[in-house]
Amino acid sequence: MALISCPECKKQISSQAKSCPNCGYPLDNLEKSLQITRPELSSDLSIGKQVVNWGGDAAIKGYFDSQFNTDRSIPDGVGSLLLFKNGIKVTGKFYTPLIDIHFSQIVNIAVVQKDKILDTNNSVLARAAVGTILLGPLGGVIGGMSGIG
């Protein structure tokens, strides 16, 4: 059972109700309601002017790895994130522009040190190996998953 808003009086009522207990509006003939939740996007998705603070943190160089990126338009390899007034510019090698991303489109950005990625992978592999030795193939799967965090 879920709570829904009555189409007539807008009060919260049970989705199982045949009519609204507050105003009597009949609910048995209503079709199912489909709800989609999306982030509020700016009507203007331009990223504005570049923020320049040489020696600061307005540009981050690194390596893009498709294993950790969900955006398939960013190829693997050396690149940078450049800070702009309203977003970031993703660039490839030699600062070749790849994609502009407005702040309202960003769900998560993480800068991860290479040694931390290697430590995590080794931990997962080590746990999987120990699990396999102790409990067989299923133990390997469980051991590996216990290292994911």
mmCIF file of C-alpha atoms in Angstrom:
data_model
loop_
_atom_site.group_PDB
_atom_site.id
_atom_site.type_symbol
_atom_site.label_atom_id
_atom_site.label_comp_id
_atom_site.label_asym_id
_atom_site.label_seq_id
_atom_site.Cartn_x
_atom_site.Cartn_y
_atom_site.Cartn_z
ATOM 1 C CA MET A 1 0.000 0.000 0.000
ATOM 2 C CA ALA A 2 1.260 3.462 -0.892
ATOM 3 C CA LEU A 3 0.023 6.939 -0.195
ATOM 4 C CA ILE A 4 -1.236 8.988 -3.119
ATOM 5 C CA SER A 5 -2.690 12.473 -3.455
ATOM 6 C CA CYS A 6 -6.403 12.705 -4.039
ATOM 7 C CA PRO A 7 -6.959 14.306 -7.475
ATOM 8 C CA GLU A 8 -9.741 16.455 -6.019
ATOM 9 C CA CYS A 9 -8.670 17.665 -2.547
ATOM 10 C CA LYS A 10 -4.917 16.826 -2.784
ATOM 11 C CA LYS A 11 -4.862 15.151 0.667
ATOM 12 C CA GLN A 12 -2.748 12.013 1.188
ATOM 13 C CA ILE A 13 -4.835 8.842 1.015
ATOM 14 C CA SER A 14 -4.290 5.111 0.599
ATOM 15 C CA SER A 15 -3.757 3.849 -2.940
ATOM 16 C CA GLN A 16 -6.131 0.989 -2.015
ATOM 17 C CA ALA A 17 -9.082 3.299 -1.201
ATOM 18 C CA LYS A 18 -12.164 3.129 -3.443
ATOM 19 C CA SER A 19 -12.985 6.762 -2.676
ATOM 20 C CA CYS A 20 -11.316 9.635 -0.850
ATOM 21 C CA PRO A 21 -12.278 9.584 2.852
ATOM 22 C CA ASN A 22 -11.878 13.380 2.994
ATOM 23 C CA CYS A 23 -13.966 14.568 0.032
ATOM 24 C CA GLY A 24 -15.608 11.395 -1.305
ATOM 25 C CA TYR A 25 -13.972 11.565 -4.765
ATOM 26 C CA PRO A 26 -14.335 8.115 -6.445
ATOM 27 C CA LEU A 27 -10.941 6.505 -7.031
ATOM 28 C CA ASP A 28 -11.885 3.080 -8.391
ATOM 29 C CA ASN A 29 -11.888 4.265 -12.041
ATOM 30 C CA LEU A 30 -8.518 6.029 -11.938
ATOM 31 C CA GLU A 31 -5.792 4.645 -14.141
ATOM 32 C CA LYS A 32 -2.388 3.872 -12.687
ATOM 33 C CA SER A 33 -0.202 6.905 -12.257
ATOM 34 C CA LEU A 34 3.318 6.768 -13.648
ATOM 35 C CA GLN A 35 5.855 8.882 -11.853
ATOM 36 C CA ILE A 36 9.278 9.881 -13.109
ATOM 37 C CA THR A 37 11.759 11.677 -10.894
ATOM 38 C CA ARG A 38 14.478 13.675 -12.624
ATOM 39 C CA PRO A 39 16.924 16.262 -11.402
ATOM 40 C CA GLU A 40 15.976 19.869 -12.067
ATOM 41 C CA LEU A 41 18.069 20.893 -15.066
ATOM 42 C CA SER A 42 18.892 24.471 -15.791
ATOM 43 C CA SER A 43 17.217 25.852 -18.901
ATOM 44 C CA ASP A 44 20.623 27.244 -19.849
ATOM 45 C CA LEU A 45 23.197 24.425 -19.891
ATOM 46 C CA SER A 46 26.125 26.601 -20.993
ATOM 47 C CA ILE A 47 29.071 26.347 -18.629
ATOM 48 C CA GLY A 48 30.151 29.991 -18.864
ATOM 49 C CA LYS A 49 33.688 31.370 -18.567
ATOM 50 C CA GLN A 50 36.652 29.318 -17.412
ATOM 51 C CA VAL A 51 37.832 29.848 -13.839
ATOM 52 C CA VAL A 52 41.551 30.542 -13.926
ATOM 53 C CA ASN A 53 43.668 30.222 -10.792
ATOM 54 C CA TRP A 54 47.066 29.005 -11.896
ATOM 55 C CA GLY A 55 48.528 26.745 -9.263
ATOM 56 C CA GLY A 56 45.097 26.243 -7.667
ATOM 57 C CA ASP A 57 42.514 23.534 -8.101
ATOM 58 C CA ALA A 58 40.613 24.853 -11.132
ATOM 59 C CA ALA A 59 42.216 22.197 -13.344
ATOM 60 C CA ILE A 60 42.759 18.568 -12.406
ATOM 61 C CA LYS A 61 44.894 16.305 -14.582
ATOM 62 C CA GLY A 62 44.443 12.565 -14.446
ATOM 63 C CA TYR A 63 43.568 9.401 -16.323
ATOM 64 C CA PHE A 64 40.048 8.515 -17.452
ATOM 65 C CA ASP A 65 39.265 4.812 -17.130
ATOM 66 C CA SER A 66 36.017 3.467 -18.609
ATOM 67 C CA GLN A 67 35.917 0.933 -15.781
ATOM 68 C CA PHE A 68 35.039 3.802 -13.415
ATOM 69 C CA ASN A 69 33.204 6.259 -15.744
ATOM 70 C CA THR A 70 29.575 5.838 -16.745
ATOM 71 C CA ASP A 71 29.796 8.399 -19.566
ATOM 72 C CA ARG A 72 30.915 6.437 -22.644
ATOM 73 C CA SER A 73 31.624 9.640 -24.608
ATOM 74 C CA ILE A 74 34.782 10.080 -22.511
ATOM 75 C CA PRO A 75 37.500 7.793 -23.912
ATOM 76 C CA ASP A 76 40.153 6.076 -21.796
ATOM 77 C CA GLY A 77 43.381 7.999 -21.460
ATOM 78 C CA VAL A 78 45.067 11.077 -20.070
ATOM 79 C CA GLY A 79 42.792 14.062 -19.606
ATOM 80 C CA SER A 80 41.713 16.931 -17.413
ATOM 81 C CA LEU A 81 38.715 18.484 -15.730
ATOM 82 C CA LEU A 82 38.647 22.258 -16.113
ATOM 83 C CA LEU A 83 36.478 24.358 -13.820
ATOM 84 C CA PHE A 84 34.095 26.861 -15.406
ATOM 85 C CA LYS A 85 31.652 29.286 -13.783
ATOM 86 C CA ASN A 86 28.634 26.979 -14.293
ATOM 87 C CA GLY A 87 30.199 23.586 -14.892
ATOM 88 C CA ILE A 88 33.244 21.667 -16.021
ATOM 89 C CA LYS A 89 34.914 20.920 -19.330
ATOM 90 C CA VAL A 90 36.269 17.413 -19.798
ATOM 91 C CA THR A 91 39.350 17.432 -21.994
ATOM 92 C CA GLY A 92 41.571 14.739 -23.441
ATOM 93 C CA LYS A 93 45.270 14.695 -24.113
ATOM 94 C CA PHE A 94 46.715 18.170 -24.862
ATOM 95 C CA TYR A 95 43.468 19.729 -23.496
ATOM 96 C CA THR A 96 41.416 18.607 -26.513
ATOM 97 C CA PRO A 97 37.789 19.475 -25.604
ATOM 98 C CA LEU A 98 35.582 16.383 -25.193
ATOM 99 C CA ILE A 99 32.413 17.417 -23.406
ATOM 100 C CA ASP A 100 30.935 20.311 -21.406
ATOM 101 C CA ILE A 101 28.937 19.364 -18.312
ATOM 102 C CA HIS A 102 26.708 21.855 -16.502
ATOM 103 C CA PHE A 103 26.697 21.577 -12.689
ATOM 104 C CA SER A 104 23.006 20.547 -12.724
ATOM 105 C CA GLN A 105 23.928 17.470 -14.797
ATOM 106 C CA ILE A 106 26.555 16.155 -12.369
ATOM 107 C CA VAL A 107 25.622 13.346 -10.024
ATOM 108 C CA ASN A 108 29.078 12.485 -8.665
ATOM 109 C CA ILE A 109 32.715 13.337 -9.316
ATOM 110 C CA ALA A 110 35.545 11.598 -7.507
ATOM 111 C CA VAL A 111 39.279 12.061 -7.780
ATOM 112 C CA VAL A 112 40.841 8.780 -6.688
ATOM 113 C CA GLN A 113 44.559 8.270 -6.178
ATOM 114 C CA LYS A 114 45.961 5.411 -8.275
ATOM 115 C CA ASP A 115 47.336 3.576 -5.219
ATOM 116 C CA LYS A 116 43.841 3.586 -3.620
ATOM 117 C CA ILE A 117 42.366 1.909 -6.723
ATOM 118 C CA LEU A 118 45.125 -0.704 -6.667
ATOM 119 C CA ASP A 119 44.636 -1.331 -2.914
ATOM 120 C CA THR A 120 40.904 -1.851 -3.449
ATOM 121 C CA ASN A 121 41.450 -4.226 -6.381
ATOM 122 C CA ASN A 122 44.083 -6.213 -4.473
ATOM 123 C CA SER A 123 41.809 -6.482 -1.450
ATOM 124 C CA VAL A 124 38.962 -7.845 -3.582
ATOM 125 C CA LEU A 125 41.259 -10.288 -5.387
ATOM 126 C CA ALA A 126 42.904 -11.458 -2.173
ATOM 127 C CA ARG A 127 39.552 -12.043 -0.477
ATOM 128 C CA ALA A 128 38.282 -13.924 -3.535
ATOM 129 C CA ALA A 129 41.391 -16.145 -3.556
ATOM 130 C CA VAL A 130 41.084 -16.970 0.143
ATOM 131 C CA GLY A 131 37.357 -17.641 -0.238
ATOM 132 C CA THR A 132 38.015 -20.011 -3.145
ATOM 133 C CA ILE A 133 40.651 -21.934 -1.200
ATOM 134 C CA LEU A 134 38.450 -22.284 1.881
ATOM 135 C CA LEU A 135 34.976 -22.733 0.390
ATOM 136 C CA GLY A 136 35.331 -23.379 -3.347
ATOM 137 C CA PRO A 137 33.937 -21.262 -6.215
ATOM 138 C CA LEU A 138 30.988 -19.880 -4.257
ATOM 139 C CA GLY A 139 33.385 -18.876 -1.471
ATOM 140 C CA GLY A 140 35.446 -17.001 -4.078
ATOM 141 C CA VAL A 141 32.445 -14.987 -5.171
ATOM 142 C CA ILE A 142 31.419 -14.220 -1.580
ATOM 143 C CA GLY A 143 35.018 -13.393 -0.591
ATOM 144 C CA GLY A 144 35.437 -11.059 -3.547
ATOM 145 C CA MET A 145 32.151 -9.302 -2.877
ATOM 146 C CA SER A 146 33.111 -8.808 0.781
ATOM 147 C CA GLY A 147 36.023 -6.653 -0.396
ATOM 148 C CA ILE A 148 33.791 -4.297 -2.371
ATOM 149 C CA GLY A 149 33.008 -1.400 -0.261
#
